[in-house]
Short mmCIF file of C-alpha atoms in Angstrom, two decimals:
data_model
loop_
_atom_site.label_atom_id
_atom_site.label_comp_id
_atom_site.label_asym_id
_atom_site.label_seq_id
_atom_site.Cartn_x
_atom_site.Cartn_y
_atom_site.Cartn_z
CA MET S 1 7.40 -18.89 -45.57
CA GLN S 2 5.76 -15.79 -43.98
CA GLU S 3 7.84 -12.40 -44.30
CA MET S 4 9.38 -11.64 -41.01
CA LYS S 5 11.72 -9.11 -39.96
CA ALA S 6 14.97 -10.03 -38.27
CA GLN S 7 14.40 -8.48 -34.88
CA GLU S 8 11.28 -10.22 -34.51
CA PHE S 9 13.14 -13.53 -33.87
CA PHE S 10 15.94 -11.66 -32.26
CA HIS S 11 16.06 -12.39 -28.42
CA VAL S 12 18.49 -11.21 -25.72
CA PRO S 13 20.65 -14.52 -25.46
CA VAL S 14 19.99 -15.94 -22.01
CA LEU S 15 23.22 -16.15 -19.86
CA GLY S 16 25.06 -14.55 -23.06
CA GLN S 17 28.00 -13.51 -21.15
CA GLU S 18 28.34 -16.41 -18.92
CA VAL S 19 28.58 -18.69 -22.03
CA PHE S 20 30.95 -16.38 -24.10
CA GLU S 21 33.45 -16.64 -20.75
CA SER S 22 32.95 -20.16 -20.18
CA LEU S 23 33.71 -21.39 -23.91
CA ALA S 24 36.86 -19.24 -23.53
CA VAL S 25 36.88 -17.99 -27.02
CA ARG S 26 40.00 -18.15 -28.76
CA PRO S 27 41.09 -16.22 -32.07
CA GLY S 28 40.89 -18.53 -35.01
CA GLY S 29 38.55 -20.72 -33.18
CA HIS S 30 35.53 -22.75 -35.12
CA TYR S 31 32.50 -23.10 -32.86
CA LEU S 32 29.26 -24.88 -33.45
CA ASP S 33 25.87 -23.32 -32.21
CA ALA S 34 23.60 -26.14 -32.26
CA THR S 35 20.17 -23.94 -31.86
CA VAL S 36 21.20 -20.62 -33.28
CA GLY S 37 17.64 -19.20 -32.71
CA GLY S 38 18.01 -15.56 -32.83
CA GLY S 39 21.64 -15.62 -33.29
CA GLY S 40 22.30 -14.10 -30.12
CA HIS S 41 25.19 -16.20 -28.77
CA SER S 42 26.64 -16.70 -32.20
CA ARG S 43 26.78 -12.78 -32.46
CA LEU S 44 28.98 -12.61 -29.11
CA ILE S 45 31.52 -15.32 -29.89
CA LEU S 46 31.93 -13.95 -33.62
CA LYS S 47 32.65 -10.30 -32.25
CA ALA S 48 35.44 -11.75 -29.94
CA ALA S 49 37.75 -11.85 -32.93
CA PRO S 50 37.99 -11.30 -36.42
CA ASP S 51 38.88 -14.95 -37.58
CA VAL S 52 36.51 -17.06 -35.22
CA GLN S 53 34.16 -19.20 -37.40
CA ILE S 54 30.84 -20.57 -36.40
CA THR S 55 28.80 -23.12 -37.84
CA ALA S 56 24.90 -22.41 -36.77
CA ILE S 57 22.33 -25.12 -37.10
CA ASP S 58 18.81 -24.89 -36.44
CA GLN S 59 15.63 -27.02 -37.46
CA ASP S 60 13.39 -24.21 -37.62
CA GLU S 61 13.19 -22.46 -40.89
CA ASP S 62 12.17 -19.03 -39.26
CA ALA S 63 15.14 -19.21 -36.97
CA LEU S 64 17.84 -19.82 -39.91
CA ALA S 65 16.40 -16.99 -41.72
CA SER S 66 16.49 -14.61 -38.93
CA ALA S 67 19.88 -15.82 -38.04
CA GLN S 68 21.01 -15.07 -41.69
CA LYS S 69 20.03 -11.44 -41.29
CA ILE S 70 21.43 -10.88 -37.78
CA LEU S 71 24.52 -12.37 -38.68
CA ALA S 72 25.07 -11.45 -42.16
CA ALA S 73 27.60 -8.65 -41.45
CA PHE S 74 29.90 -11.59 -40.16
CA GLY S 75 30.06 -12.96 -43.91
CA GLU S 76 31.77 -16.16 -45.05
CA ARG S 77 32.56 -16.87 -41.26
CA VAL S 78 29.36 -18.23 -40.43
CA LYS S 79 27.95 -21.53 -42.35
CA PHE S 80 24.38 -22.06 -41.79
CA ILE S 81 22.78 -25.62 -41.56
CA ARG S 82 19.00 -26.37 -41.35
CA SER S 83 18.73 -29.54 -39.05
CA ASN S 84 18.01 -30.77 -35.61
CA PHE S 85 20.88 -31.08 -33.78
CA ALA S 86 20.24 -34.96 -33.23
CA ALA S 87 20.59 -35.56 -36.90
CA TYR S 88 23.61 -33.26 -37.52
CA LYS S 89 26.60 -35.37 -38.77
CA PHE S 90 29.21 -34.39 -36.23
CA PRO S 91 32.49 -34.00 -37.53
CA LEU S 92 35.33 -35.71 -35.24
CA LYS S 93 37.87 -33.29 -33.37
CA THR S 94 36.56 -30.27 -35.37
CA PHE S 95 35.08 -27.51 -32.95
CA ASP S 96 36.83 -25.52 -30.18
CA GLY S 97 33.25 -25.12 -28.50
CA ILE S 98 29.50 -26.04 -28.54
CA ILE S 99 26.67 -24.19 -27.53
CA ALA S 100 23.01 -25.21 -27.10
CA ASP S 101 20.39 -23.21 -25.75
CA LEU S 102 17.61 -25.79 -25.08
CA GLY S 103 14.74 -23.23 -24.44
CA VAL S 104 11.99 -22.18 -26.63
CA SER S 105 12.66 -18.84 -28.00
CA SER S 106 10.59 -15.86 -26.98
CA TYR S 107 9.80 -15.66 -30.99
CA HIS S 108 8.01 -18.87 -30.73
CA LEU S 109 5.98 -18.09 -27.90
CA ASP S 110 4.79 -14.90 -29.01
CA THR S 111 4.06 -15.88 -32.55
CA PRO S 112 0.32 -17.33 -32.14
CA GLU S 113 0.34 -19.28 -35.22
CA ARG S 114 3.21 -21.62 -34.18
CA GLY S 115 0.83 -22.88 -31.28
CA PHE S 116 3.05 -22.87 -28.50
CA SER S 117 1.52 -20.70 -26.21
CA PHE S 118 -2.18 -21.13 -24.40
CA ARG S 119 -2.55 -17.28 -24.00
CA ARG S 120 -3.41 -16.50 -27.76
CA GLU S 121 -5.52 -18.49 -29.78
CA ALA S 122 -4.00 -20.43 -32.31
CA SER S 123 -4.16 -24.11 -33.93
CA LEU S 124 -2.49 -26.89 -31.85
CA ASP S 125 0.84 -27.12 -33.81
CA MET S 126 4.02 -26.96 -31.71
CA ARG S 127 6.15 -28.16 -34.41
CA MET S 128 9.83 -26.63 -34.52
CA ASP S 129 10.28 -28.28 -37.85
CA ARG S 130 7.39 -27.56 -39.89
CA ARG S 131 8.45 -30.53 -42.41
CA GLN S 132 7.12 -33.17 -39.91
CA SER S 133 3.81 -34.64 -39.74
CA LEU S 134 2.87 -34.95 -35.98
CA THR S 135 1.36 -32.01 -34.19
CA ALA S 136 -0.06 -31.09 -31.10
CA ALA S 137 -3.59 -31.94 -32.06
CA ASP S 138 -2.73 -35.39 -33.18
CA VAL S 139 -1.51 -36.01 -29.80
CA ILE S 140 -4.52 -34.53 -27.89
CA ASN S 141 -7.16 -35.81 -30.29
CA ASP S 142 -5.76 -39.26 -31.02
CA TRP S 143 -3.87 -40.63 -28.18
CA ASP S 144 -5.47 -42.69 -25.58
CA GLU S 145 -6.17 -41.35 -21.98
CA ALA S 146 -3.60 -43.33 -20.46
CA GLU S 147 -0.79 -42.33 -22.76
CA LEU S 148 -1.64 -38.58 -22.13
CA ALA S 149 -1.69 -39.11 -18.69
CA ASN S 150 1.76 -40.73 -18.88
CA ILE S 151 3.31 -37.80 -20.90
CA PHE S 152 1.94 -35.18 -18.71
CA PHE S 153 3.26 -36.72 -15.78
CA LYS S 154 6.38 -37.61 -17.37
CA TYR S 155 7.44 -34.66 -19.58
CA GLY S 156 5.31 -32.09 -17.55
CA GLU S 157 6.02 -33.41 -14.31
CA GLU S 158 2.08 -32.56 -13.82
CA ARG S 159 0.80 -34.16 -10.40
CA LEU S 160 -2.89 -33.94 -11.83
CA SER S 161 -2.18 -35.74 -15.13
CA ARG S 162 -4.62 -38.20 -15.04
CA ARG S 163 -7.60 -35.82 -13.94
CA ILE S 164 -6.52 -33.59 -16.85
CA ALA S 165 -6.23 -36.52 -19.20
CA ARG S 166 -9.66 -37.74 -18.24
CA ARG S 167 -11.25 -34.39 -18.88
CA ILE S 168 -9.48 -33.85 -22.40
CA VAL S 169 -10.67 -37.24 -23.80
CA GLU S 170 -14.16 -36.39 -22.52
CA LYS S 171 -14.15 -33.14 -24.20
CA ARG S 172 -12.05 -33.70 -27.33
CA PRO S 173 -11.61 -32.97 -30.28
CA PHE S 174 -9.77 -29.82 -29.51
CA HIS S 175 -8.77 -27.34 -32.47
CA THR S 176 -7.14 -24.46 -30.70
CA THR S 177 -4.56 -23.79 -27.82
CA THR S 178 -7.25 -21.68 -26.04
CA GLU S 179 -9.79 -24.14 -26.12
CA LEU S 180 -7.24 -26.65 -24.55
CA ALA S 181 -6.01 -24.47 -22.07
CA GLU S 182 -9.64 -23.72 -20.68
CA ALA S 183 -10.61 -27.40 -20.58
CA ILE S 184 -7.21 -28.18 -18.13
CA ALA S 185 -8.21 -25.01 -16.03
CA TYR S 186 -11.55 -26.47 -15.24
CA SER S 187 -10.25 -30.00 -14.52
CA VAL S 188 -8.30 -28.93 -11.81
CA PRO S 189 -9.37 -27.53 -8.13
CA PRO S 190 -9.87 -23.82 -7.76
CA LYS S 191 -6.64 -23.46 -5.79
CA TYR S 192 -4.63 -24.74 -8.30
CA ARG S 193 -6.39 -22.88 -11.20
CA TYR S 194 -5.61 -19.70 -10.00
CA GLY S 195 -2.16 -20.41 -8.52
CA ARG S 196 1.23 -18.72 -9.59
CA ILE S 197 1.47 -20.66 -12.69
CA HIS S 198 -1.49 -21.01 -15.30
CA PRO S 199 -2.41 -24.81 -14.92
CA ALA S 200 -1.93 -25.73 -18.59
CA THR S 201 1.67 -24.66 -18.30
CA ARG S 202 3.08 -28.05 -17.50
CA VAL S 203 0.82 -30.07 -20.16
CA PHE S 204 1.78 -27.54 -23.12
CA GLN S 205 5.67 -28.20 -21.94
CA ALA S 206 5.11 -32.04 -22.07
CA LEU S 207 2.88 -31.76 -25.28
CA ARG S 208 6.04 -29.77 -27.13
CA ILE S 209 8.61 -32.06 -25.79
CA VAL S 210 6.66 -35.19 -27.36
CA VAL S 211 5.75 -33.47 -30.44
CA ASN S 212 9.47 -32.33 -31.18
CA ASP S 213 10.98 -35.69 -29.51
CA GLU S 214 12.91 -33.11 -27.32
CA LEU S 215 14.29 -35.65 -24.95
CA LYS S 216 15.37 -38.35 -27.28
CA ALA S 217 17.05 -35.55 -29.42
CA LEU S 218 18.81 -34.41 -26.52
CA GLU S 219 19.96 -37.71 -25.42
CA THR S 220 21.45 -38.42 -29.26
CA PHE S 221 23.24 -34.90 -29.18
CA LEU S 222 24.80 -35.43 -25.84
CA SER S 223 26.19 -38.96 -26.88
CA LYS S 224 27.65 -37.31 -30.26
CA ALA S 225 28.90 -33.90 -29.29
CA PRO S 226 31.68 -34.37 -27.19
CA ASN S 227 33.32 -36.42 -30.02
CA ALA S 228 33.06 -33.38 -32.28
CA LEU S 229 35.36 -31.20 -29.62
CA VAL S 230 38.96 -30.61 -30.20
CA PRO S 231 41.07 -31.52 -27.02
CA ASN S 232 40.38 -28.79 -24.28
CA GLY S 233 37.55 -27.75 -26.36
CA ARG S 234 34.23 -26.90 -24.53
CA ILE S 235 30.46 -27.57 -24.42
CA ALA S 236 28.17 -25.28 -22.91
CA ILE S 237 24.55 -26.09 -22.57
CA ILE S 238 21.45 -24.04 -21.19
CA SER S 239 18.54 -26.21 -20.03
CA PHE S 240 15.22 -24.76 -18.85
CA HIS S 241 13.66 -27.49 -16.92
CA SER S 242 14.69 -30.31 -14.64
CA LEU S 243 14.38 -33.36 -17.12
CA GLU S 244 16.90 -31.48 -19.39
CA ASP S 245 19.09 -30.33 -16.91
CA ARG S 246 19.45 -33.94 -15.12
CA MET S 247 19.98 -35.66 -18.47
CA VAL S 248 22.77 -33.06 -19.40
CA LYS S 249 24.41 -33.37 -15.72
CA HIS S 250 24.60 -37.26 -15.97
CA SER S 251 25.49 -37.28 -19.05
CA PHE S 252 28.71 -35.03 -18.73
CA ARG S 253 29.54 -36.59 -15.55
CA ASP S 254 29.51 -40.17 -17.23
CA SER S 255 31.15 -39.26 -20.35
CA SER S 256 34.67 -40.89 -20.79
CA VAL S 257 36.04 -37.95 -22.75
CA LEU S 258 34.66 -34.89 -20.77
CA ARG S 259 35.62 -33.19 -17.82
CA VAL S 260 33.01 -31.50 -15.82
CA LEU S 261 33.60 -27.55 -15.09
CA THR S 262 30.57 -26.82 -13.33
CA LYS S 263 29.81 -28.91 -10.11
CA LYS S 264 26.46 -26.75 -9.82
CA PRO S 265 25.06 -25.12 -12.81
CA ILE S 266 25.62 -21.41 -13.26
CA GLU S 267 21.93 -19.44 -13.13
CA SER S 268 20.85 -15.96 -14.02
CA GLN S 269 21.85 -12.92 -11.87
CA GLU S 270 18.58 -10.72 -10.82
CA GLU S 271 19.85 -8.07 -12.99
CA GLU S 272 19.43 -10.20 -16.09
CA ILE S 273 16.06 -11.51 -14.57
CA VAL S 274 14.80 -8.12 -14.41
CA LYS S 275 15.50 -7.58 -18.21
CA ASN S 276 14.67 -11.10 -19.38
CA PRO S 277 12.11 -12.99 -17.20
CA ARG S 278 12.71 -16.10 -19.09
CA ALA S 279 16.22 -16.41 -17.88
CA ARG S 280 14.90 -17.14 -14.31
CA SER S 281 14.85 -20.99 -14.86
CA ALA S 282 17.97 -21.12 -17.05
CA LYS S 283 20.83 -23.46 -15.89
CA LEU S 284 24.27 -23.58 -17.76
CA ARG S 285 26.57 -26.35 -17.47
CA ILE S 286 29.85 -26.39 -19.30
CA ALA S 287 32.10 -29.57 -19.74
CA GLU S 288 35.81 -29.59 -21.34
CA ARG S 289 37.23 -32.41 -23.61
CA GLU S 290 40.28 -34.05 -21.89
CA GLY S 291 43.22 -33.16 -23.65
#
């Protein structure tokens, strides 16, 4: 694993204060951070009281290594586990609160070799857990045109999905993020090419979701996590795009053990967005386990 300074991974926790307040952190409580990432949310929870405990999980080894450094001061109060939150063995009625931040960390976007961003040249990777074999290059170069169009439309909500898929199949193989982004840009009309968001944005989102099987993982997590809460324990989930937010909303609403506390999702205030632009699309939903 590459050497990495802890602060490289650390990012300001999105909606940090709102998450902390919504979990109603209590002394002696045990909390699960299902996506510890840079450790920002866990740090706020641990600082709340000297006897609060955290179980911190993440599937990314860089994230876990960084969180271990950032949370080292809290010693034995933190237990680290490398796991995808869907594969984690949830203990029944254990946690006073559960937090999951579904966003891609700034670290992933700013570390070119991970292949999440089209702004800097890198190999088409996008694996959160680098123990798995499927990469974005495999999807782009091996899947057929109809499959590609389908995932761009379904997971990227990309309305020019067919046109983009056709261009990709004509021009492949692709080896780098920038090659792919360029091909996408030239497959769309000029007004779309120079619009507010880069035309590759939705395709890259779709690829990331597929490579990491994110929606299936979220579905599994949402079905298991509520049973791990103690009565009156709370679950807080931050999502960054409408597909995830819809799943969280419906799962909370349809659960037989949860009571929804957020009729509408909590969103970032302008003040936070100025400091941290990625907070703009964040939506926080909270539910409580019935007693």
